[in-house]
Tab-separated table of C-alpha atoms in Angstrom:
chain	number	residue	atom	x	y	z
A	1	MET	CA	115.037	43.908	88.092
A	2	GLY	CA	113.688	44.101	91.554
A	3	ARG	CA	114.793	46.157	94.664
A	4	GLY	CA	113.350	49.000	96.847
A	5	ASP	CA	115.435	51.394	98.901
A	6	LYS	CA	115.902	54.751	99.711
A	7	GLU	CA	119.093	54.043	101.743
A	8	PRO	CA	120.300	54.868	99.628
A	9	ARG	CA	117.333	53.217	97.523
A	10	GLY	CA	116.145	50.413	95.470
A	11	GLY	CA	116.142	49.855	91.703
A	12	GLY	CA	113.350	48.764	89.629
A	13	GLU	CA	110.067	49.613	91.101
A	14	ALA	CA	107.299	51.076	88.973
A	15	ARG	CA	104.851	53.434	90.597
A	16	THR	CA	101.369	53.719	89.669
A	17	ALA	CA	100.947	57.529	88.991
A	18	GLY	CA	101.732	58.885	85.683
A	19	PRO	CA	104.359	62.067	85.537
A	20	ALA	CA	102.495	65.560	84.744
A	21	ALA	CA	105.021	66.217	81.954
A	22	LEU	CA	108.052	64.401	80.270
A	23	SER	CA	111.244	66.392	79.423
A	24	ALA	CA	113.759	65.057	76.670
A	25	ALA	CA	115.805	63.858	79.659
A	26	ALA	CA	113.198	61.999	81.139
A	27	VAL	CA	111.987	60.206	78.111
A	28	ALA	CA	115.570	59.003	77.255
A	29	ALA	CA	115.825	57.931	80.873
A	30	ALA	CA	112.185	56.085	80.333
A	31	ALA	CA	113.775	54.135	76.941
A	32	VAL	CA	116.672	53.162	78.952
A	33	THR	CA	114.306	51.676	82.061
A	34	LEU	CA	112.062	49.996	79.208
A	35	VAL	CA	114.985	48.323	77.270
A	36	ALA	CA	116.322	46.942	80.784
A	37	ALA	CA	112.801	45.502	81.542
A	38	LEU	CA	112.712	43.903	78.132
A	39	LEU	CA	116.575	42.498	78.689
A	40	LEU	CA	114.689	40.504	81.569
A	41	LEU	CA	111.496	39.372	79.010
A	42	ARG	CA	113.122	35.576	78.847
A	43	PRO	CA	112.420	32.032	80.471
A	44	GLU	CA	113.299	31.932	84.085
A	45	ASP	CA	115.629	29.827	85.928
A	46	ALA	CA	113.876	27.278	87.871
A	47	GLY	CA	114.184	28.576	91.558
A	48	SER	CA	115.149	26.226	94.218
A	49	GLY	CA	113.320	27.704	96.756
A	50	PRO	CA	109.498	26.750	97.783
A	51	GLY	CA	106.493	27.317	96.340
A	52	SER	CA	102.947	26.650	97.764
A	53	SER	CA	100.554	24.220	98.135
A	54	MET	CA	97.035	23.925	99.603
A	55	ALA	CA	98.644	22.113	102.683
A	56	GLU	CA	101.415	24.619	103.115
A	57	THR	CA	98.693	27.404	102.778
A	58	GLU	CA	96.201	25.872	105.374
A	59	ALA	CA	99.609	25.542	107.772
A	60	LEU	CA	100.506	29.117	107.623
A	61	PRO	CA	98.666	30.311	110.746
A	62	LYS	CA	99.774	27.427	112.930
A	63	LEU	CA	103.627	28.045	111.363
A	64	ARG	CA	103.202	32.058	112.391
A	65	GLU	CA	102.208	30.998	115.589
A	66	ASP	CA	105.109	28.647	116.611
A	67	PHE	CA	107.454	31.178	115.043
A	68	ARG	CA	106.104	34.119	117.359
A	69	MET	CA	106.741	31.604	120.270
A	70	GLN	CA	110.591	31.374	119.648
A	71	ASN	CA	110.712	35.156	120.294
A	72	LYS	CA	113.075	35.841	117.668
A	73	SER	CA	114.833	39.498	116.935
A	74	VAL	CA	114.685	40.856	113.334
A	75	PHE	CA	116.993	43.472	111.747
A	76	ILE	CA	115.855	45.561	108.339
A	77	LEU	CA	118.037	47.152	106.267
A	78	GLY	CA	116.472	49.596	103.369
A	79	ALA	CA	113.482	49.961	105.680
A	80	SER	CA	113.048	53.672	103.930
A	81	GLY	CA	112.605	52.256	100.740
A	82	GLU	CA	109.399	50.717	99.080
A	83	THR	CA	110.059	47.030	99.714
A	84	GLY	CA	111.651	47.935	103.087
A	85	ARG	CA	108.385	49.919	104.243
A	86	VAL	CA	105.825	47.499	103.330
A	87	LEU	CA	108.041	44.764	104.883
A	88	LEU	CA	108.263	46.394	108.153
A	89	LYS	CA	104.477	47.269	108.090
A	90	GLU	CA	103.936	43.762	107.511
A	91	ILE	CA	106.024	42.485	110.060
A	92	LEU	CA	104.301	44.676	112.554
A	93	GLU	CA	101.125	43.665	111.900
A	94	GLN	CA	101.787	40.117	111.984
A	95	SER	CA	103.689	40.753	115.088
A	96	LEU	CA	106.190	37.596	114.202
A	97	PHE	CA	108.992	39.236	116.065
A	98	SER	CA	109.983	39.910	119.985
A	99	LYS	CA	112.181	42.808	118.771
A	100	VAL	CA	112.690	44.648	115.339
A	101	THR	CA	115.733	46.953	114.588
A	102	LEU	CA	116.052	49.180	111.367
A	103	ILE	CA	119.657	49.616	110.077
A	104	GLY	CA	120.036	52.976	108.239
A	105	ARG	CA	121.906	56.039	107.495
A	106	ARG	CA	118.748	58.214	109.172
A	107	LYS	CA	116.588	57.679	111.730
A	108	LEU	CA	112.904	57.384	110.376
A	109	THR	CA	109.826	59.050	111.468
A	110	PHE	CA	106.556	57.233	112.199
A	111	ASP	CA	103.238	58.318	112.903
A	112	GLU	CA	101.521	55.321	113.826
A	113	ASP	CA	101.329	53.880	117.596
A	114	SER	CA	102.357	50.809	116.042
A	115	TYR	CA	105.941	51.502	115.527
A	116	LYS	CA	106.519	52.837	118.766
A	117	ASN	CA	108.712	49.604	119.652
A	118	VAL	CA	110.674	49.697	116.460
A	119	ASN	CA	114.436	49.912	117.322
A	120	GLN	CA	116.618	52.150	114.987
A	121	GLU	CA	120.187	52.359	114.652
A	122	VAL	CA	121.725	55.247	112.669
A	123	VAL	CA	125.107	53.943	110.996
A	124	ASP	CA	127.640	55.360	108.556
A	125	PHE	CA	127.931	52.813	105.568
A	126	GLU	CA	131.220	54.101	104.652
A	127	LYS	CA	132.517	53.203	108.036
A	128	LEU	CA	130.201	50.197	109.164
A	129	ASP	CA	133.056	48.248	110.842
A	130	ASP	CA	132.454	51.228	113.471
A	131	TYR	CA	128.816	50.250	113.889
A	132	ALA	CA	129.240	46.397	114.382
A	133	SER	CA	127.273	46.438	117.706
A	134	ALA	CA	124.166	47.436	115.302
A	135	PHE	CA	124.242	43.994	113.855
A	136	GLN	CA	124.717	42.230	117.015
A	137	GLY	CA	121.883	39.781	118.577
A	138	HIS	CA	119.551	39.398	115.544
A	139	ASP	CA	118.234	36.147	114.664
A	140	VAL	CA	116.794	36.774	111.157
A	141	GLY	CA	117.965	39.870	108.653
A	142	PHE	CA	116.290	41.297	105.876
A	143	CYS	CA	118.269	43.221	103.056
A	144	CYS	CA	116.473	45.613	100.850
A	145	LEU	CA	119.359	47.769	100.232
A	146	GLY	CA	120.132	49.172	96.632
A	147	THR	CA	119.931	52.545	94.307
A	148	THR	CA	120.390	53.188	91.284
A	149	ARG	CA	123.093	53.910	88.422
A	150	LYS	CA	120.770	57.044	87.599
A	151	LYS	CA	120.913	58.468	90.962
A	152	ALA	CA	124.456	57.245	92.098
A	153	GLY	CA	126.889	56.981	89.063
A	154	ALA	CA	128.068	53.084	88.322
A	155	GLU	CA	130.748	53.626	91.162
A	156	GLY	CA	128.097	54.581	93.314
A	157	PHE	CA	125.699	51.772	92.367
A	158	VAL	CA	128.211	49.143	92.723
A	159	ARG	CA	129.322	50.679	96.003
A	160	VAL	CA	125.788	50.387	97.473
A	161	ASP	CA	124.599	47.349	96.118
A	162	ARG	CA	127.782	45.113	96.422
A	163	ASP	CA	129.937	46.597	99.084
A	164	TYR	CA	127.367	47.913	101.568
A	165	VAL	CA	125.174	44.911	101.049
A	166	LEU	CA	128.074	42.566	101.577
A	167	LYS	CA	129.887	44.515	104.405
A	168	SER	CA	126.462	44.330	106.116
A	169	ALA	CA	126.275	40.905	105.560
A	170	GLU	CA	129.344	39.881	106.848
A	171	LEU	CA	128.585	42.000	110.303
A	172	ALA	CA	125.295	40.397	110.471
A	173	LYS	CA	126.935	36.866	110.540
A	174	ALA	CA	129.516	38.045	112.791
A	175	GLY	CA	126.738	39.286	114.929
A	176	GLY	CA	125.026	35.777	115.309
A	177	CYS	CA	122.355	36.275	112.580
A	178	LYS	CA	121.041	32.583	111.341
A	179	HIS	CA	118.492	33.558	108.759
A	180	PHE	CA	119.558	36.129	106.046
A	181	ASN	CA	117.038	37.226	103.417
A	182	LEU	CA	118.681	39.168	100.095
A	183	LEU	CA	116.178	40.824	97.854
A	184	SER	CA	118.219	40.596	94.597
A	185	SER	CA	116.410	40.518	90.921
A	186	LYS	CA	115.445	38.419	87.922
A	187	GLY	CA	118.248	37.497	85.880
A	188	ALA	CA	120.721	38.507	88.262
A	189	ASP	CA	124.294	36.577	87.022
A	190	LYS	CA	127.488	37.570	87.952
A	191	SER	CA	129.026	36.997	84.472
A	192	SER	CA	126.195	39.080	82.874
A	193	SER	CA	127.256	42.074	80.838
A	194	PHE	CA	124.557	44.188	82.214
A	195	LEU	CA	125.705	45.987	85.193
A	196	TYR	CA	122.749	45.800	87.346
A	197	LEU	CA	122.419	42.057	86.886
A	198	GLN	CA	126.181	41.560	87.143
A	199	VAL	CA	126.390	43.237	90.450
A	200	LYS	CA	123.145	41.597	91.902
A	201	GLY	CA	124.658	38.044	90.856
A	202	GLU	CA	127.962	39.031	92.369
A	203	VAL	CA	126.619	40.162	95.809
A	204	GLU	CA	124.330	36.938	95.630
A	205	ALA	CA	127.286	34.711	95.477
A	206	ARG	CA	129.618	36.390	97.878
A	207	VAL	CA	126.914	36.343	100.531
A	208	GLU	CA	126.536	32.898	100.189
A	209	GLU	CA	130.254	32.148	100.933
A	210	LEU	CA	129.550	34.009	104.327
A	211	GLN	CA	127.846	30.379	105.169
A	212	PHE	CA	124.450	31.587	107.175
A	213	ASP	CA	122.510	28.550	108.321
A	214	ARG	CA	120.011	29.871	106.112
A	215	TYR	CA	120.222	32.230	103.150
A	216	SER	CA	117.130	32.919	100.914
A	217	VAL	CA	117.711	34.985	97.752
A	218	PHE	CA	114.504	36.589	96.317
A	219	ARG	CA	114.624	37.484	92.604
A	220	PRO	CA	111.435	39.303	91.716
A	221	GLY	CA	110.783	40.846	88.144
A	222	VAL	CA	109.949	44.617	88.058
A	223	LEU	CA	108.532	45.778	91.446
A	224	LEU	CA	105.267	47.168	90.857
A	225	CYS	CA	104.374	49.728	93.787
A	226	ASP	CA	102.815	53.479	94.746
A	227	ARG	CA	105.819	55.141	94.681
A	228	GLN	CA	105.424	58.979	95.827
A	229	GLU	CA	108.271	60.404	93.910
A	230	SER	CA	107.910	60.729	90.224
A	231	ARG	CA	110.129	58.675	87.886
A	232	PRO	CA	108.750	58.662	84.552
A	233	GLY	CA	111.037	55.411	83.570
A	234	GLU	CA	109.270	53.165	86.118
A	235	TRP	CA	105.861	54.821	85.005
A	236	LEU	CA	106.492	53.542	81.518
A	237	VAL	CA	107.611	50.210	82.510
A	238	ARG	CA	104.380	50.018	84.830
A	239	LYS	CA	102.257	50.858	81.357
A	240	PHE	CA	103.956	48.449	79.401
A	241	PHE	CA	103.610	45.456	81.508
A	242	GLY	CA	99.969	46.787	82.014
A	243	SER	CA	99.502	46.155	78.474
A	244	LEU	CA	100.665	42.597	78.597
A	245	PRO	CA	98.145	39.578	79.201
A	246	GLU	CA	98.033	38.602	82.840
A	247	SER	CA	100.324	35.704	82.310
A	248	TRP	CA	103.196	37.587	80.860
A	249	ALA	CA	102.854	40.363	83.335
A	250	SER	CA	102.927	37.932	86.375
A	251	GLY	CA	106.031	36.311	84.668
A	252	HIS	CA	107.984	39.279	84.510
A	253	SER	CA	106.688	41.882	87.437
A	254	VAL	CA	105.296	41.114	90.889
A	255	PRO	CA	103.483	43.692	93.329
A	256	VAL	CA	105.885	44.787	96.151
A	257	THR	CA	103.426	43.478	98.717
A	258	THR	CA	103.550	39.984	97.160
A	259	VAL	CA	106.990	40.233	97.591
A	260	VAL	CA	106.942	41.105	101.155
A	261	ARG	CA	104.463	38.183	101.991
A	262	ALA	CA	106.589	35.686	100.148
A	263	MET	CA	109.458	36.612	102.360
A	264	LEU	CA	107.492	36.216	105.385
A	265	ASN	CA	105.811	33.321	104.791
A	266	ASN	CA	109.068	31.844	103.753
A	267	ALA	CA	110.807	32.926	107.045
A	268	VAL	CA	108.159	31.291	109.172
A	269	ASN	CA	108.399	27.953	107.246
A	270	PRO	CA	111.386	26.012	108.790
A	271	SER	CA	113.835	24.364	105.796
A	272	GLY	CA	116.588	22.083	105.669
A	273	LYS	CA	118.348	23.712	102.840
A	274	LYS	CA	121.124	26.066	103.626
A	275	LYS	CA	120.124	28.026	100.528
A	276	GLU	CA	117.012	28.798	99.111
A	277	LEU	CA	116.592	30.506	95.677
A	278	LEU	CA	113.043	32.210	94.994
A	279	ASP	CA	112.347	33.512	91.261
A	280	ASN	CA	109.639	35.448	90.361
A	281	LYS	CA	107.270	32.307	89.981
A	282	ALA	CA	108.062	31.066	93.342
A	283	ILE	CA	107.488	34.514	94.896
A	284	HIS	CA	103.902	34.841	92.971
A	285	ASP	CA	103.232	31.605	94.172
A	286	LEU	CA	104.026	31.957	97.861
A	287	GLY	CA	103.069	35.682	98.069
A	288	ARG	CA	99.445	34.767	97.383
A	289	ALA	CA	99.528	31.723	99.608
A	290	ASP	CA	97.657	33.391	102.390
A	291	SER	CA	95.009	35.993	100.933
A	292	SER	CA	93.604	36.794	104.406
A	293	LEU	CA	96.682	39.568	104.721
A	294	THR	CA	95.836	43.067	103.823
A	295	PRO	CA	97.571	45.237	101.525
């Protein structure tokens, strides 16, 4: 039930701070969120993506250095959301790319000096064809774009999580992007009766049809993060997973920082596969491969 974006914003991320008060509507929303999380408490499909071995962990510094020498450019969709925000921070701290571009519906403001060279392209997602130039010239793309049914309604959710994502991927492919990374969700399945998982599965399949040189799909469980805005439903899910044994919790949830590290550790590691599917366990393994990274 993964995903993070405020562009319009991402799905099942759980905040760490509890709400001050729960209205009847908030309690109902919390119950729905918890039920959705429970739907994902099932054995995970075997991922086709990489895990991590001791040799790979030791090789990460060299892999990063080799990657930097290639002077690649990257774009991020959804950098205003929790996952996209942490992803941008890690990319800048690791200095992996020679050019970093954010593509979103509004310009973001950053106080830190480290963000001064970040490029920003403001687009209208309803008229993306008019902004094709924003997607040109990037070697790697990360899509953390998404919203929720509660916030946008069923129609709006499908438009953002499927239509906006797919159109962005099409323009990225046409613009020369070689490696497209999609943040999806544990349990994504285009034949699912659960709209959220159905849409995630459908967009995964349709992006695959674009035939990127390399296509990496990340299917995290419930995303755990320090969200600033109050969301009682996500707080309840956070409490629920916090009460489970660690082995269970790690099987169905994952910190946003771990997801981001897995994305980047995977990106710097060359692969001969056209498609990589990383499930929640693979994300945990790869995201923890280098404990020297700071949160």
